Short mmCIF file of C-alpha atoms and ligand atoms in Angstrom, two decimals:
data_model
loop_
_atom_site.label_atom_id
_atom_site.label_comp_id
_atom_site.label_asym_id
_atom_site.label_seq_id
_atom_site.Cartn_x
_atom_site.Cartn_y
_atom_site.Cartn_z
CA MET A 1 102.40 -98.37 111.13
CA TYR A 2 100.60 -100.25 108.35
CA PRO A 3 103.78 -101.41 106.51
CA ALA A 4 104.70 -103.45 109.62
CA ILE A 5 101.19 -104.96 109.87
CA ARG A 6 101.21 -105.62 106.14
CA ASP A 7 104.50 -107.53 106.45
CA ILE A 8 102.83 -109.83 108.96
CA LEU A 9 99.63 -110.20 106.93
CA PHE A 10 101.63 -110.87 103.75
CA ARG A 11 103.31 -113.83 105.44
CA LEU A 12 99.90 -115.49 105.63
CA GLU A 13 98.28 -117.11 102.63
CA ALA A 14 96.38 -114.30 100.81
CA GLU A 15 92.88 -115.62 101.48
CA LYS A 16 93.66 -116.30 105.15
CA ALA A 17 94.98 -112.74 105.57
CA HIS A 18 91.80 -111.47 103.94
CA ALA A 19 89.58 -113.56 106.23
CA LEU A 20 91.55 -112.29 109.25
CA SER A 21 91.09 -108.65 108.25
CA VAL A 22 87.36 -109.20 107.63
CA ASN A 23 87.03 -110.83 111.05
CA LEU A 24 88.84 -107.96 112.78
CA MET A 25 86.55 -105.45 111.08
CA ARG A 26 83.52 -107.59 111.95
CA ILE A 27 84.42 -107.80 115.63
CA GLY A 28 85.58 -104.16 115.84
CA GLY A 29 82.43 -103.03 114.05
CA SER A 30 80.18 -104.86 116.50
CA LEU A 31 81.59 -102.96 119.51
CA ALA A 32 80.47 -99.35 119.98
CA PRO A 33 83.66 -98.20 121.82
CA VAL A 34 85.88 -99.67 119.06
CA ARG A 35 83.75 -97.96 116.41
CA LEU A 36 84.20 -94.67 118.23
CA LEU A 37 87.96 -95.17 118.46
CA LEU A 38 88.25 -96.09 114.78
CA ARG A 39 86.24 -93.04 113.76
CA LYS A 40 88.55 -90.82 115.80
CA TRP A 41 91.63 -92.47 114.36
CA PHE A 42 90.47 -92.34 110.77
CA ASP A 43 89.01 -88.88 110.90
CA VAL A 44 87.78 -88.18 107.35
CA PRO A 45 86.64 -84.74 106.18
CA ASP A 46 83.24 -84.69 104.46
CA LYS A 47 83.00 -83.76 100.79
CA GLN A 48 79.45 -84.52 99.80
CA VAL A 49 78.46 -85.96 96.45
CA LYS A 50 74.88 -86.43 95.26
CA ALA A 51 74.07 -89.20 92.81
CA PHE A 52 70.96 -91.18 91.88
CA GLY A 53 68.94 -89.57 94.63
CA LEU A 54 71.45 -90.39 97.37
CA THR A 55 73.86 -88.20 99.31
CA PHE A 56 77.35 -89.64 99.79
CA ARG A 57 79.54 -88.06 102.51
CA ASN A 58 82.53 -88.37 100.17
CA PRO A 59 83.22 -89.87 96.73
CA ILE A 60 85.27 -92.89 97.91
CA GLY A 61 83.62 -96.30 98.20
CA LEU A 62 84.72 -99.84 98.95
CA ALA A 63 84.41 -102.03 95.84
CA ALA A 64 82.61 -105.37 95.80
CA GLY A 65 84.45 -108.51 96.84
CA TYR A 66 85.98 -107.39 100.13
CA ASP A 67 82.89 -107.89 102.31
CA LYS A 68 81.12 -110.55 100.30
CA ASP A 69 78.76 -111.71 103.04
CA GLY A 70 78.05 -108.37 104.69
CA LEU A 71 80.01 -109.29 107.82
CA ALA A 72 82.27 -106.30 108.27
CA TRP A 73 80.53 -103.23 106.84
CA ARG A 74 79.85 -101.57 110.19
CA GLY A 75 83.58 -101.67 111.00
CA LEU A 76 84.59 -100.68 107.47
CA ASP A 77 82.26 -97.69 107.73
CA CYS A 78 84.55 -96.32 110.46
CA LEU A 79 87.47 -96.15 107.98
CA GLY A 80 85.64 -93.28 106.30
CA PHE A 81 84.14 -94.80 103.15
CA GLY A 82 81.28 -92.78 101.69
CA HIS A 83 79.71 -95.98 100.48
CA ILE A 84 80.29 -99.71 100.73
CA GLU A 85 79.28 -102.29 98.15
CA ILE A 86 78.92 -105.69 99.71
CA GLY A 87 78.75 -108.94 97.72
CA THR A 88 78.83 -110.42 95.20
CA VAL A 89 75.84 -112.21 96.72
CA THR A 90 74.28 -115.21 94.94
CA PRO A 91 70.76 -116.52 95.65
CA ARG A 92 71.98 -119.77 97.21
CA PRO A 93 75.18 -120.39 99.21
CA GLN A 94 78.10 -121.82 97.24
CA GLU A 95 81.75 -122.78 97.76
CA GLY A 96 83.41 -120.95 94.90
CA ASN A 97 86.51 -122.27 93.14
CA PRO A 98 89.08 -124.58 94.78
CA ARG A 99 91.89 -122.88 96.72
CA PRO A 100 94.34 -121.29 96.24
CA ARG A 101 92.30 -118.71 94.34
CA LEU A 102 93.75 -115.37 95.46
CA PHE A 103 97.31 -114.32 94.66
CA ARG A 104 99.41 -111.28 95.57
CA LEU A 105 101.63 -109.61 93.01
CA PRO A 106 103.51 -107.16 95.26
CA GLU A 107 106.05 -106.23 92.57
CA ASP A 108 103.13 -105.04 90.44
CA ARG A 109 100.98 -103.68 93.31
CA ALA A 110 98.27 -106.05 92.10
CA LEU A 111 96.15 -109.10 92.94
CA ILE A 112 94.80 -111.96 90.84
CA ASN A 113 91.65 -113.68 92.03
CA ARG A 114 89.49 -116.50 90.75
CA MET A 115 87.21 -116.72 93.77
CA GLY A 116 84.09 -117.67 91.76
CA PHE A 117 81.53 -116.03 94.10
CA PRO A 118 82.01 -118.04 97.31
CA GLY A 119 79.40 -116.92 99.78
CA LYS A 120 76.71 -117.74 102.28
CA GLY A 121 73.83 -116.83 99.99
CA ALA A 122 71.10 -114.20 99.94
CA GLU A 123 69.18 -115.23 103.05
CA PHE A 124 72.27 -115.01 105.27
CA VAL A 125 73.46 -111.70 103.82
CA ALA A 126 69.98 -110.18 104.08
CA ARG A 127 70.04 -110.87 107.83
CA ARG A 128 73.49 -109.22 108.06
CA VAL A 129 72.42 -106.02 106.33
CA ASN A 130 69.08 -105.78 108.10
CA LYS A 131 70.67 -103.87 110.98
CA PRO A 132 70.58 -100.19 111.87
CA GLN A 133 72.68 -98.41 109.28
CA PRO A 134 75.11 -95.67 110.38
CA SER A 135 73.23 -92.60 109.25
CA LYS A 136 75.85 -91.30 106.82
CA LEU A 137 76.78 -94.57 105.13
CA VAL A 138 75.39 -95.47 101.72
CA LEU A 139 75.17 -99.24 101.38
CA GLY A 140 74.94 -101.16 98.12
CA VAL A 141 74.81 -104.85 97.22
CA ASN A 142 76.41 -106.48 94.21
CA LEU A 143 74.24 -109.27 92.80
CA GLY A 144 75.44 -112.38 90.95
CA ILE A 145 74.13 -115.71 89.71
CA ASN A 146 74.87 -119.13 91.12
CA ARG A 147 77.42 -121.20 89.26
CA ASP A 148 74.82 -123.82 88.28
CA THR A 149 72.24 -121.30 87.04
CA PRO A 150 71.94 -121.59 83.24
CA LEU A 151 72.60 -118.24 81.56
CA ASP A 152 69.09 -118.13 80.11
CA SER A 153 67.72 -118.17 83.68
CA ALA A 154 70.13 -115.48 84.92
CA GLY A 155 67.27 -112.98 85.04
CA ASP A 156 65.41 -115.11 87.61
CA ASP A 157 68.44 -115.08 89.94
CA TYR A 158 68.88 -111.32 89.63
CA ILE A 159 65.17 -110.63 90.15
CA SER A 160 64.96 -112.78 93.27
CA LEU A 161 68.02 -110.94 94.65
CA MET A 162 66.54 -107.54 93.78
CA ARG A 163 63.37 -108.42 95.69
CA THR A 164 65.39 -109.52 98.72
CA PHE A 165 67.75 -106.56 98.86
CA ALA A 166 65.87 -103.54 97.49
CA PRO A 167 64.05 -102.94 100.81
CA LEU A 168 67.29 -103.28 102.80
CA VAL A 169 69.96 -101.25 100.99
CA ASP A 170 70.43 -97.99 99.07
CA PHE A 171 71.53 -99.26 95.66
CA LEU A 172 71.84 -102.50 93.68
CA VAL A 173 74.54 -103.58 91.23
CA ILE A 174 74.11 -106.20 88.53
CA ASN A 175 77.39 -108.05 88.08
CA VAL A 176 77.74 -109.26 84.49
CA SER A 177 81.49 -108.79 84.42
CA SER A 178 83.21 -111.23 86.77
CA PRO A 179 85.65 -113.37 84.77
CA ASN A 180 85.37 -116.23 87.28
CA THR A 181 81.85 -117.51 86.57
CA LEU A 182 81.76 -119.32 83.25
CA GLY A 183 79.81 -117.43 80.60
CA LEU A 184 78.73 -114.59 82.90
CA ARG A 185 80.46 -111.91 80.88
CA SER A 186 78.59 -112.92 77.71
CA LEU A 187 75.52 -111.31 79.33
CA GLN A 188 77.11 -107.97 78.34
CA ALA A 189 76.47 -108.72 74.65
CA ARG A 190 73.69 -106.64 73.09
CA ASP A 191 70.91 -109.25 72.66
CA LEU A 192 71.42 -111.06 75.95
CA LEU A 193 71.81 -107.77 77.83
CA GLU A 194 68.66 -106.35 76.21
CA ASP A 195 66.60 -109.39 77.29
CA LEU A 196 68.06 -109.26 80.77
CA LEU A 197 67.69 -105.52 81.36
CA GLN A 198 64.10 -105.32 80.12
CA GLY A 199 63.09 -107.70 82.91
CA LEU A 200 65.26 -106.01 85.52
CA ARG A 201 64.00 -102.55 84.60
CA ASP A 202 60.37 -103.67 85.03
CA GLU A 203 61.24 -105.23 88.37
CA ARG A 204 63.05 -102.08 89.52
CA ASP A 205 60.07 -99.92 88.54
CA THR A 206 57.69 -102.19 90.46
CA LEU A 207 59.97 -102.13 93.52
CA GLN A 208 60.16 -98.33 93.35
CA GLU A 209 56.39 -98.12 93.39
CA GLN A 210 56.13 -100.53 96.31
CA LEU A 211 58.88 -98.88 98.36
CA LYS A 212 57.93 -95.35 97.31
CA ARG A 213 61.55 -94.40 96.75
CA GLN A 214 64.21 -94.63 94.07
CA VAL A 215 65.94 -98.04 93.81
CA PRO A 216 69.13 -97.22 91.89
CA LEU A 217 70.16 -100.10 89.63
CA LEU A 218 73.70 -100.09 88.24
CA ILE A 219 75.52 -102.39 85.84
CA LYS A 220 79.13 -103.38 86.52
CA LEU A 221 81.18 -103.70 83.34
CA SER A 222 84.32 -105.54 82.30
CA PRO A 223 87.42 -103.62 81.18
CA ASP A 224 87.94 -106.22 78.46
CA LEU A 225 85.05 -105.10 76.22
CA SER A 226 86.07 -103.92 72.77
CA ASP A 227 84.94 -100.45 71.68
CA ASP A 228 82.05 -101.95 69.69
CA GLU A 229 80.99 -104.19 72.57
CA LEU A 230 81.09 -101.22 74.92
CA ASP A 231 78.95 -99.15 72.54
CA ASP A 232 76.40 -101.98 72.33
CA ALA A 233 76.31 -102.36 76.10
CA LEU A 234 75.94 -98.61 76.66
CA ASP A 235 73.09 -98.34 74.13
CA THR A 236 71.28 -101.12 75.95
CA ILE A 237 72.00 -99.71 79.41
CA THR A 238 70.81 -96.20 78.57
CA GLY A 239 67.93 -97.54 76.45
CA ASN A 240 66.68 -99.42 79.49
CA ASN A 241 67.04 -96.42 81.72
CA MET A 242 69.59 -97.89 84.14
CA ASP A 243 70.77 -95.52 86.87
CA GLY A 244 74.49 -95.88 86.24
CA VAL A 245 77.47 -98.11 85.55
CA ILE A 246 80.44 -99.29 87.56
CA ALA A 247 83.60 -99.36 85.47
CA THR A 248 85.41 -101.66 85.86
CA ASN A 249 85.67 -105.18 87.17
CA THR A 250 89.00 -107.06 87.02
CA THR A 251 90.74 -107.83 83.70
CA ILE A 252 91.82 -111.15 82.22
CA GLY A 253 94.58 -109.23 80.41
CA ARG A 254 98.21 -109.59 81.57
CA ARG A 255 100.39 -106.79 80.25
CA ASP A 256 103.80 -105.77 81.56
CA LEU A 257 103.67 -107.78 84.79
CA VAL A 258 106.84 -108.88 86.54
CA SER A 259 105.49 -111.00 89.44
CA PRO A 260 106.17 -114.74 89.28
CA VAL A 261 102.47 -115.58 89.78
CA ALA A 262 101.31 -113.36 86.89
CA HIS A 263 100.35 -116.48 84.90
CA GLU A 264 97.66 -117.53 87.42
CA ILE A 265 94.17 -117.66 85.92
CA GLY A 266 91.65 -115.10 87.16
CA GLY A 267 90.92 -111.39 87.26
CA LEU A 268 93.75 -108.92 87.71
CA SER A 269 93.20 -105.86 89.92
CA GLY A 270 95.36 -103.06 91.27
CA MET A 271 97.87 -100.73 89.67
CA PRO A 272 98.18 -102.50 86.28
CA LEU A 273 94.42 -102.06 85.81
CA SER A 274 94.45 -98.34 86.44
CA LYS A 275 95.04 -97.11 82.88
CA LEU A 276 92.54 -99.55 81.36
CA SER A 277 89.71 -98.68 83.74
CA THR A 278 90.35 -94.93 83.66
CA GLU A 279 90.32 -95.04 79.85
CA MET A 280 87.07 -96.99 79.98
CA VAL A 281 85.50 -94.35 82.25
CA LYS A 282 86.62 -91.67 79.77
CA LYS A 283 85.02 -93.55 76.86
CA ILE A 284 81.76 -94.12 78.72
CA HIS A 285 81.60 -90.48 79.73
CA ALA A 286 82.21 -89.34 76.15
CA ARG A 287 79.80 -91.80 74.54
CA THR A 288 76.94 -91.03 76.89
CA ALA A 289 77.61 -87.27 76.75
CA GLY A 290 78.10 -87.26 80.51
CA LYS A 291 74.47 -88.32 81.09
CA LEU A 292 75.14 -91.73 82.63
CA ILE A 293 76.44 -91.78 86.19
CA ILE A 294 79.75 -93.64 86.42
CA ILE A 295 81.42 -95.17 89.46
CA GLY A 296 85.09 -95.49 88.50
CA VAL A 297 87.06 -98.43 89.92
CA GLY A 298 90.32 -100.16 89.04
CA GLY A 299 93.83 -99.51 90.27
CA VAL A 300 93.05 -96.50 92.44
CA MET A 301 95.89 -96.50 94.98
CA ASP A 302 96.05 -92.84 96.10
CA ALA A 303 94.58 -89.33 95.79
CA GLN A 304 96.11 -88.92 92.32
CA GLY A 305 94.24 -92.04 91.14
CA VAL A 306 91.01 -90.60 92.51
CA ARG A 307 91.62 -87.28 90.77
CA GLU A 308 92.24 -89.07 87.47
CA MET A 309 89.02 -91.09 87.78
CA LEU A 310 87.01 -87.97 88.58
CA ALA A 311 88.67 -86.07 85.70
CA ALA A 312 87.78 -88.98 83.38
CA GLY A 313 84.11 -88.48 84.22
CA ALA A 314 83.41 -90.60 87.28
CA THR A 315 81.03 -89.19 89.88
CA LEU A 316 82.15 -91.66 92.55
CA VAL A 317 85.27 -93.81 92.89
CA GLN A 318 85.80 -97.21 94.47
CA LEU A 319 88.86 -99.16 95.51
CA TYR A 320 89.81 -102.56 96.85
CA THR A 321 93.39 -103.58 96.01
CA GLY A 322 94.67 -100.17 97.16
CA LEU A 323 93.37 -100.99 100.62
CA VAL A 324 95.40 -104.22 100.71
CA TYR A 325 98.63 -102.42 99.82
CA GLN A 326 98.08 -99.06 101.55
CA GLY A 327 96.09 -100.06 104.61
CA PRO A 328 93.00 -98.89 106.48
CA GLY A 329 94.12 -95.24 106.64
CA LEU A 330 93.87 -94.89 102.86
CA VAL A 331 90.48 -93.17 102.64
CA ALA A 332 91.44 -90.64 105.34
CA ARG A 333 94.74 -89.89 103.56
CA ILE A 334 93.06 -89.47 100.19
CA MET A 335 90.28 -87.24 101.51
CA LYS A 336 92.77 -84.99 103.29
CA GLU A 337 94.71 -84.60 100.03
CA LEU A 338 91.75 -84.10 97.70
C1 FMN B 401 89.80 -110.66 95.87
C2 FMN B 401 88.85 -109.90 95.03
C3 FMN B 401 87.52 -110.30 94.98
C4 FMN B 401 86.61 -109.60 94.18
N1 FMN B 401 85.32 -110.00 94.17
C5 FMN B 401 84.41 -109.29 93.46
C6 FMN B 401 83.05 -109.64 93.48
O1 FMN B 401 82.64 -110.57 94.18
N2 FMN B 401 82.18 -108.93 92.72
C7 FMN B 401 82.60 -107.88 91.95
O2 FMN B 401 81.78 -107.26 91.27
N3 FMN B 401 83.89 -107.50 91.93
C8 FMN B 401 84.79 -108.18 92.66
N4 FMN B 401 86.10 -107.79 92.64
C9 FMN B 401 86.51 -106.67 91.77
C10 FMN B 401 86.57 -105.34 92.51
O3 FMN B 401 85.31 -104.97 93.00
C11 FMN B 401 87.11 -104.24 91.59
O4 FMN B 401 86.21 -104.05 90.53
C12 FMN B 401 88.47 -104.57 91.02
O5 FMN B 401 89.27 -105.25 91.97
C13 FMN B 401 89.24 -103.34 90.56
O6 FMN B 401 89.46 -102.46 91.64
P1 FMN B 401 90.86 -102.39 92.46
O7 FMN B 401 91.96 -102.34 91.43
O8 FMN B 401 90.76 -101.15 93.29
O9 FMN B 401 90.92 -103.62 93.27
C14 FMN B 401 87.03 -108.47 93.43
C15 FMN B 401 88.37 -108.07 93.49
C16 FMN B 401 89.27 -108.75 94.29
C17 FMN B 401 90.70 -108.28 94.33
#
């Protein structure tokens, strides 16, 4: 049935179609009978995974960027995700980049976005996640800095967000890899990352003591790092005792695309990213001797993509663009095939 719905959605401007799907999931997720129906429809077998002190009902998660403001996660939970990462959330609300800023590349099974962290800000999102959590869902929040925050104050933004969200969710992700906030990705360089992570590690340790539980802190990486840059980042990440990495965010690379909008500026996701991100997961796994937990993301469109990510060394896998092209039954289909 989804191909017919997708045809209708794809006639709408990409961001409008996205907003419509978020709204449907928000409304559906707020109604107990609809949640029950969705769960029955998208019946997903359990295949538990344990990582950083948490138990996931299955390895498939929803990547950041779909539910930026934490509006729809209760509905999305009914599609069978083992975990959902909401955000990116910034401390203060902001508009993001001018529209259009999201483009479909159907011929390439891809998207390009230059959203620039539009969102309602931390206070709003904290109210949205401070609701009873379905008992099996693991919820994470992806944290970013406001556009007008100078890079040398980035740590202050991340720390204020950690304080807001650590008591409310299961894990936190530091986003230093979005290509759509000027300069953000330079925080992955050794010296800047070292300064940043020292502060964040101390804050995480304090929060763990206060909350008397583990507060997993993960770093989301860009697929565009060179081998040397990746080595530097991994040294710093393991040296500061981070709980894991998410590999990868979108790429600014444009190889072998055929869609007419391939020249649009922004981050590319979907099928053309698959090889790059899977290779990156392989490298991270090899260079950290399998000791760093990796969430693999980028171009996962089906069960085969999940298998490849897991074989490359990922413990958990996320997807976003696959959901746009394959529809809400994707997690159920994958888990039945795995
Ligand atoms: C429209 C859109 C918005 C995104 N927004 C965010 C974001 O706010 N924060 C983030 O860390 N990643 C964001 N991403 C990146 C995804 O989380 C993911 O890393 C990337 O799309 C690769 O996975 P995919 O090929 O399965 O989509 C976004 C991706 C898309 C397509």
